[in-house]
Short mmCIF file of C-alpha atoms and ligand atoms in Angstrom, two decimals:
data_model
loop_
_atom_site.label_atom_id
_atom_site.label_comp_id
_atom_site.label_asym_id
_atom_site.label_seq_id
_atom_site.Cartn_x
_atom_site.Cartn_y
_atom_site.Cartn_z
CA UNK A 1 -3.14 27.77 -43.70
CA UNK A 2 -6.50 26.52 -42.51
CA UNK A 3 -7.16 25.27 -39.00
CA UNK A 4 -9.78 22.92 -37.62
CA UNK A 5 -11.16 24.27 -34.36
CA UNK A 6 -12.63 22.07 -31.66
CA UNK A 7 -16.01 23.83 -31.74
CA UNK A 8 -16.38 23.06 -35.46
CA UNK A 9 -15.19 19.46 -35.06
CA UNK A 10 -17.70 18.91 -32.23
CA UNK A 11 -20.57 20.29 -34.30
CA UNK A 12 -19.56 18.02 -37.19
CA UNK A 13 -19.27 14.96 -34.97
CA UNK A 14 -22.35 15.44 -32.80
CA UNK A 15 -24.48 17.75 -34.94
CA UNK A 16 -24.76 20.34 -32.16
CA UNK A 17 -22.80 22.34 -29.61
CA UNK A 18 -21.35 20.12 -26.89
CA UNK A 19 -20.20 21.29 -23.45
CA UNK A 20 -17.43 19.89 -21.24
CA UNK A 21 -18.03 18.70 -17.69
CA UNK A 22 -14.85 18.65 -15.56
CA UNK A 23 -14.88 15.47 -13.49
CA UNK A 24 -12.48 13.47 -11.36
CA UNK A 25 -11.82 9.72 -11.58
CA UNK A 26 -10.25 9.88 -8.10
CA UNK A 27 -6.80 8.89 -9.34
CA UNK A 28 -3.43 10.04 -8.05
CA UNK A 29 -0.34 10.33 -10.24
CA UNK A 30 2.69 7.96 -10.32
CA UNK A 31 4.90 11.03 -10.60
CA UNK A 32 3.58 12.18 -7.22
CA UNK A 33 2.84 9.05 -5.20
CA UNK A 34 6.40 7.69 -5.41
CA UNK A 35 6.03 5.02 -8.11
CA UNK A 36 7.98 7.26 -10.50
CA UNK A 37 8.57 10.36 -8.43
CA UNK A 38 7.23 12.36 -5.51
CA UNK A 39 7.45 15.96 -6.64
CA UNK A 40 5.43 15.69 -9.86
CA UNK A 41 6.24 17.53 -13.06
CA UNK A 42 7.84 20.82 -12.08
CA UNK A 43 5.04 22.94 -13.58
CA UNK A 44 2.19 20.94 -12.02
CA UNK A 45 0.30 22.45 -9.10
CA UNK A 46 -1.14 20.49 -6.16
CA UNK A 47 -4.43 20.15 -8.03
CA UNK A 48 -2.70 17.92 -10.57
CA UNK A 49 -3.38 19.82 -13.78
CA UNK A 50 -7.05 19.78 -13.03
CA UNK A 51 -7.48 22.68 -10.69
CA UNK A 52 -11.01 23.30 -11.91
CA UNK A 53 -12.11 19.67 -11.68
CA UNK A 54 -14.40 18.43 -8.93
CA UNK A 55 -12.99 16.43 -6.00
CA UNK A 56 -13.81 12.71 -6.13
CA UNK A 57 -17.38 11.77 -5.27
CA UNK A 58 -19.74 9.24 -6.91
CA UNK A 59 -19.74 9.93 -10.62
CA UNK A 60 -23.50 10.56 -10.85
CA UNK A 61 -23.21 13.26 -8.16
CA UNK A 62 -20.23 14.85 -9.90
CA UNK A 63 -22.07 14.95 -13.22
CA UNK A 64 -25.16 16.54 -11.64
CA UNK A 65 -23.04 19.22 -9.97
CA UNK A 66 -20.89 19.92 -13.01
CA UNK A 67 -24.05 20.16 -15.13
CA UNK A 68 -25.51 22.76 -12.78
CA UNK A 69 -22.37 24.89 -13.15
CA UNK A 70 -22.25 24.53 -16.93
CA UNK A 71 -26.01 24.83 -17.48
CA UNK A 72 -26.03 28.20 -15.71
CA UNK A 73 -24.01 29.56 -18.66
CA UNK A 74 -26.01 27.90 -21.47
CA UNK A 75 -28.73 30.02 -23.12
CA UNK A 76 -32.16 29.11 -21.76
CA UNK A 77 -33.37 28.75 -25.36
CA UNK A 78 -31.58 25.36 -25.53
CA UNK A 79 -33.95 22.88 -23.86
CA UNK A 80 -32.46 20.83 -21.02
CA UNK A 81 -33.18 17.52 -22.74
CA UNK A 82 -31.30 18.58 -25.87
CA UNK A 83 -28.05 19.51 -24.16
CA UNK A 84 -25.03 17.27 -24.72
CA UNK A 85 -21.80 17.05 -22.75
CA UNK A 86 -18.32 15.55 -22.86
CA UNK A 87 -17.34 13.94 -19.55
CA UNK A 88 -13.82 15.29 -19.08
CA UNK A 89 -11.62 13.46 -16.59
CA UNK A 90 -8.91 16.01 -16.20
CA UNK A 91 -7.24 15.87 -12.80
CA UNK A 92 -4.03 13.92 -12.10
CA UNK A 93 -3.61 10.72 -14.17
CA UNK A 94 -7.08 9.44 -14.93
CA UNK A 95 -6.07 5.92 -16.00
CA UNK A 96 -3.81 5.26 -13.00
CA UNK A 97 -5.00 2.55 -10.63
CA UNK A 98 -7.34 -0.40 -10.64
CA UNK A 99 -8.84 -1.06 -14.06
CA UNK A 100 -12.18 -2.39 -12.75
CA UNK A 101 -12.68 0.61 -10.46
CA UNK A 102 -12.04 2.92 -13.41
CA UNK A 103 -14.31 0.90 -15.69
CA UNK A 104 -17.14 1.46 -13.18
CA UNK A 105 -16.56 5.23 -13.11
CA UNK A 106 -16.22 5.66 -16.86
CA UNK A 107 -19.22 3.39 -17.54
CA UNK A 108 -21.28 5.42 -15.08
CA UNK A 109 -20.59 8.45 -17.25
CA UNK A 110 -20.81 6.85 -20.69
CA UNK A 111 -24.19 5.25 -19.99
CA UNK A 112 -25.93 8.55 -19.32
CA UNK A 113 -27.99 9.84 -22.17
CA UNK A 114 -26.76 13.41 -22.00
CA UNK A 115 -23.10 12.32 -22.18
CA UNK A 116 -21.96 12.37 -25.81
CA UNK A 117 -18.45 11.08 -25.13
CA UNK A 118 -15.53 10.85 -22.73
CA UNK A 119 -12.25 12.71 -22.66
CA UNK A 120 -9.61 11.18 -20.41
CA UNK A 121 -6.38 12.96 -19.49
CA UNK A 122 -3.45 10.73 -18.59
CA UNK A 123 0.22 9.81 -18.97
CA UNK A 124 1.39 7.35 -21.65
CA UNK A 125 3.05 5.15 -18.99
CA UNK A 126 -0.33 4.51 -17.32
CA UNK A 127 -2.02 2.80 -20.24
CA UNK A 128 -1.25 -0.88 -19.90
CA UNK A 129 -2.95 -3.29 -22.34
CA UNK A 130 -5.94 -3.95 -20.04
CA UNK A 131 -6.59 -0.21 -19.75
CA UNK A 132 -6.43 0.23 -23.52
CA UNK A 133 -8.83 -2.71 -23.89
CA UNK A 134 -11.24 -1.09 -21.40
CA UNK A 135 -11.09 2.19 -23.33
CA UNK A 136 -11.65 0.32 -26.61
CA UNK A 137 -14.82 -1.24 -25.14
CA UNK A 138 -16.08 2.14 -23.90
CA UNK A 139 -15.29 3.66 -27.30
CA UNK A 140 -17.66 1.15 -28.89
CA UNK A 141 -20.46 2.70 -26.79
CA UNK A 142 -19.59 6.40 -27.10
CA UNK A 143 -16.54 8.21 -28.52
CA UNK A 144 -13.54 8.17 -26.16
CA UNK A 145 -10.69 10.66 -26.48
CA UNK A 146 -7.42 9.98 -24.72
CA UNK A 147 -5.38 13.07 -23.86
CA UNK A 148 -1.66 12.41 -23.42
CA UNK A 149 0.54 14.92 -21.61
CA UNK A 150 3.69 14.82 -23.74
CA UNK A 151 4.67 18.51 -23.42
CA UNK A 152 7.92 18.11 -25.40
CA UNK A 153 9.82 15.52 -27.45
CA UNK A 154 13.18 16.68 -26.07
CA UNK A 155 14.73 14.40 -23.47
CA UNK A 156 16.80 17.18 -21.85
CA UNK A 157 13.62 19.20 -21.23
CA UNK A 158 11.71 16.09 -20.09
CA UNK A 159 14.43 15.57 -17.46
CA UNK A 160 14.46 19.22 -16.44
CA UNK A 161 10.70 19.23 -15.87
CA UNK A 162 10.76 15.75 -14.24
CA UNK A 163 8.26 14.28 -16.67
CA UNK A 164 9.40 10.79 -15.75
CA UNK A 165 9.12 8.88 -19.02
CA UNK A 166 10.97 8.77 -22.33
CA UNK A 167 9.64 9.53 -25.78
CA UNK A 168 9.73 5.80 -26.66
CA UNK A 169 7.01 5.21 -24.04
CA UNK A 170 4.79 7.77 -25.73
CA UNK A 171 5.47 6.19 -29.14
CA UNK A 172 4.52 2.71 -27.98
CA UNK A 173 1.34 3.87 -26.22
CA UNK A 174 0.31 6.07 -29.13
CA UNK A 175 0.48 3.10 -31.50
CA UNK A 176 -1.53 0.86 -29.14
CA UNK A 177 -4.22 3.51 -28.66
CA UNK A 178 -4.54 4.11 -32.39
CA UNK A 179 -4.65 0.36 -33.11
CA UNK A 180 -7.53 0.16 -30.62
CA UNK A 181 -9.37 2.83 -32.64
CA UNK A 182 -9.18 5.56 -30.00
CA UNK A 183 -9.00 9.29 -30.63
CA UNK A 184 -5.71 10.67 -29.34
CA UNK A 185 -5.06 14.27 -28.34
CA UNK A 186 -1.58 15.37 -27.30
CA UNK A 187 -0.75 18.20 -24.91
CA UNK A 188 2.28 20.37 -25.72
CA UNK A 189 3.58 23.15 -23.48
CA UNK A 190 5.13 26.12 -25.24
CA UNK A 191 7.77 28.04 -23.30
CA UNK A 192 9.31 25.29 -21.16
CA UNK A 193 12.59 26.38 -19.55
CA UNK A 194 15.63 25.84 -21.75
CA UNK A 195 13.58 25.38 -24.92
CA UNK A 196 14.19 27.53 -27.95
CA UNK A 197 11.41 28.35 -30.37
CA UNK A 198 12.95 25.87 -32.81
CA UNK A 199 12.76 23.08 -30.20
CA UNK A 200 9.04 23.78 -29.71
CA UNK A 201 8.50 23.66 -33.45
CA UNK A 202 10.41 20.35 -33.58
CA UNK A 203 7.93 18.88 -31.10
CA UNK A 204 4.99 19.99 -33.23
CA UNK A 205 6.73 18.85 -36.44
CA UNK A 206 7.21 15.41 -34.89
CA UNK A 207 3.53 15.22 -33.90
CA UNK A 208 2.48 16.33 -37.37
CA UNK A 209 4.46 13.45 -38.86
CA UNK A 210 2.97 10.70 -36.70
CA UNK A 211 1.46 7.69 -38.45
CA UNK A 212 -1.43 7.03 -37.98
CA UNK A 213 -2.16 10.74 -37.98
CA UNK A 214 -2.74 12.61 -34.75
CA UNK A 215 -6.39 13.48 -34.06
CA UNK A 216 -5.98 16.55 -31.90
CA UNK A 217 -3.55 18.83 -30.10
CA UNK A 218 -3.62 21.18 -27.13
CA UNK A 219 -1.04 23.94 -27.29
CA UNK A 220 -0.61 25.44 -23.86
CA UNK A 221 1.33 28.44 -22.70
CA UNK A 222 3.66 27.61 -19.81
CA UNK A 223 2.28 28.99 -16.58
CA UNK A 224 4.52 29.46 -13.57
CA UNK A 225 2.24 28.57 -10.66
CA UNK A 226 2.71 29.30 -6.97
CA UNK A 227 3.85 26.33 -4.91
CA UNK A 228 5.46 24.45 -7.80
CA UNK A 229 9.11 23.48 -8.30
CA UNK A 230 9.03 25.57 -11.45
CA UNK A 231 8.13 28.65 -9.40
CA UNK A 232 11.17 28.07 -7.17
CA UNK A 233 13.37 27.67 -10.25
CA UNK A 234 11.90 30.83 -11.77
CA UNK A 235 12.30 32.87 -8.61
CA UNK A 236 15.93 31.78 -8.17
CA UNK A 237 16.85 32.35 -11.78
CA UNK A 238 14.10 33.75 -14.00
CA UNK A 239 14.07 32.15 -17.44
CA UNK A 240 12.67 33.79 -20.53
CA UNK A 241 8.90 33.77 -20.88
CA UNK A 242 6.78 34.61 -23.89
CA UNK A 243 5.39 38.06 -24.50
CA UNK A 244 1.84 38.05 -25.93
CA UNK A 245 3.28 38.91 -29.36
CA UNK A 246 5.97 36.22 -29.39
CA UNK A 247 3.48 33.66 -28.07
CA UNK A 248 0.93 34.38 -30.81
CA UNK A 249 3.63 34.23 -33.49
CA UNK A 250 4.88 30.88 -32.17
CA UNK A 251 1.36 29.40 -32.01
CA UNK A 252 0.75 30.42 -35.62
CA UNK A 253 4.05 28.80 -36.65
CA UNK A 254 2.97 25.61 -34.84
CA UNK A 255 -0.45 25.64 -36.52
CA UNK A 256 1.20 25.99 -39.93
CA UNK A 257 3.03 22.69 -39.35
CA UNK A 258 -0.06 20.65 -38.50
CA UNK A 259 -2.12 18.68 -41.02
CA UNK A 260 -5.45 20.37 -41.82
CA UNK A 261 -7.55 17.65 -40.19
CA UNK A 262 -5.80 17.89 -36.78
CA UNK A 263 -8.31 19.35 -34.35
CA UNK A 264 -6.98 22.30 -32.34
CA UNK A 265 -8.36 21.79 -28.84
CA UNK A 266 -6.56 24.66 -27.19
CA UNK A 267 -4.17 27.46 -28.02
CA UNK A 268 -3.72 29.17 -24.65
CA UNK A 269 -3.13 28.10 -21.08
CA UNK A 270 -5.92 27.39 -18.66
CA UNK A 271 -4.22 27.62 -15.29
CA UNK A 272 -5.77 28.71 -12.00
CA UNK A 273 -5.61 32.50 -11.91
CA UNK A 274 -5.03 32.77 -8.17
CA UNK A 275 -1.87 30.64 -8.37
CA UNK A 276 -0.36 32.37 -11.38
CA UNK A 277 3.02 34.04 -10.91
CA UNK A 278 3.91 34.58 -14.57
CA UNK A 279 3.27 35.48 -17.32
CA UNK A 280 0.61 37.78 -15.90
CA UNK A 281 -0.54 39.01 -19.32
CA UNK A 282 -2.12 35.58 -19.80
CA UNK A 283 -4.89 36.41 -17.29
CA UNK A 284 -6.42 38.67 -19.92
CA UNK A 285 -7.73 35.70 -21.87
CA UNK A 286 -10.00 37.78 -24.07
CA UNK A 287 -7.12 39.95 -25.26
CA UNK A 288 -4.89 36.94 -25.88
CA UNK A 289 -7.61 35.16 -27.86
CA UNK A 290 -8.29 38.29 -29.91
CA UNK A 291 -4.59 38.65 -30.69
CA UNK A 292 -4.32 34.96 -31.56
CA UNK A 293 -7.37 35.05 -33.80
CA UNK A 294 -6.03 38.13 -35.59
CA UNK A 295 -2.66 36.42 -36.12
CA UNK A 296 -4.43 33.28 -37.43
CA UNK A 297 -6.61 35.33 -39.79
CA UNK A 298 -3.48 37.02 -41.17
CA UNK A 299 -1.81 33.65 -41.68
CA UNK A 300 -4.95 32.20 -43.30
CA UNK A 301 -4.92 35.01 -45.85
CA UNK A 302 -1.38 34.19 -46.95
S1 SF4 B 401 1.83 13.65 -14.87
FE1 SF4 B 401 0.21 15.19 -14.85
S2 SF4 B 401 -0.71 15.08 -12.79
FE2 SF4 B 401 1.25 14.00 -12.72
S3 SF4 B 401 2.71 15.53 -11.97
FE3 SF4 B 401 2.81 15.56 -14.23
S4 SF4 B 401 1.33 17.13 -14.88
FE4 SF4 B 401 0.90 16.64 -12.71
#
């Protein structure tokens, strides 16, 4: 088994290290504003899966602020004018709403010299043809990645977590995005209630078999966050959660199923620590990453 990590893929694509800026396109979510639902996906916190992203302000201001935060962690030996960033629109559903308004925001980011590309997190049911066309145009200027929150291929789980769309919607959107030449990254949550390990592997197996081939994947550990419907469900009737060992073993089994070129964007969760109810072991990110890397090294040797 050999895996393609995001850091390596970024260096190959841009010839240098690239940093992510968490930004907001000021969108809501149809699964929260009533178009599809009002409660959102059961695992999603009030921040809309983008708890670290900035609140909406003019895009130039957001970029300046996000740069300050990120630059503080970059070694001073890298000159300011040589730093490159991905503008990451993470919170809520970043293609939901008026296409022209969004075009203005995304163009404001793409046109800046230090921005190497865009990454846009969204739902497959919020990518009508005019949105895909807008993304295709932006992609001709700088690389655009579209991140789709699929989480699972299983309809019974999709209903239980109130995802609000069927797998067919994902399939149709995936094809339209790929036909438009866009890079597609899919989010999968491992450990959703009611899912066996085999069901999780089925989701990954399905993604591995997509044609055209999937560009990237984010594997995320399910986090039970305070204030969510999932937290209520968990407190009423706790469902089984991963241990660090079982999580690492499952991630390795998922990685084994993926084609070698699929870029692994994430292998752990990235939830807000102060809202986390369970599993608490996941707050020790360093330990989890060390365990994961050891499990991957073992698998790579075999
Ligand atoms: S689609 Fe995304 S933003 Fe909307 S409720 Fe679900 S996880 Fe949250």
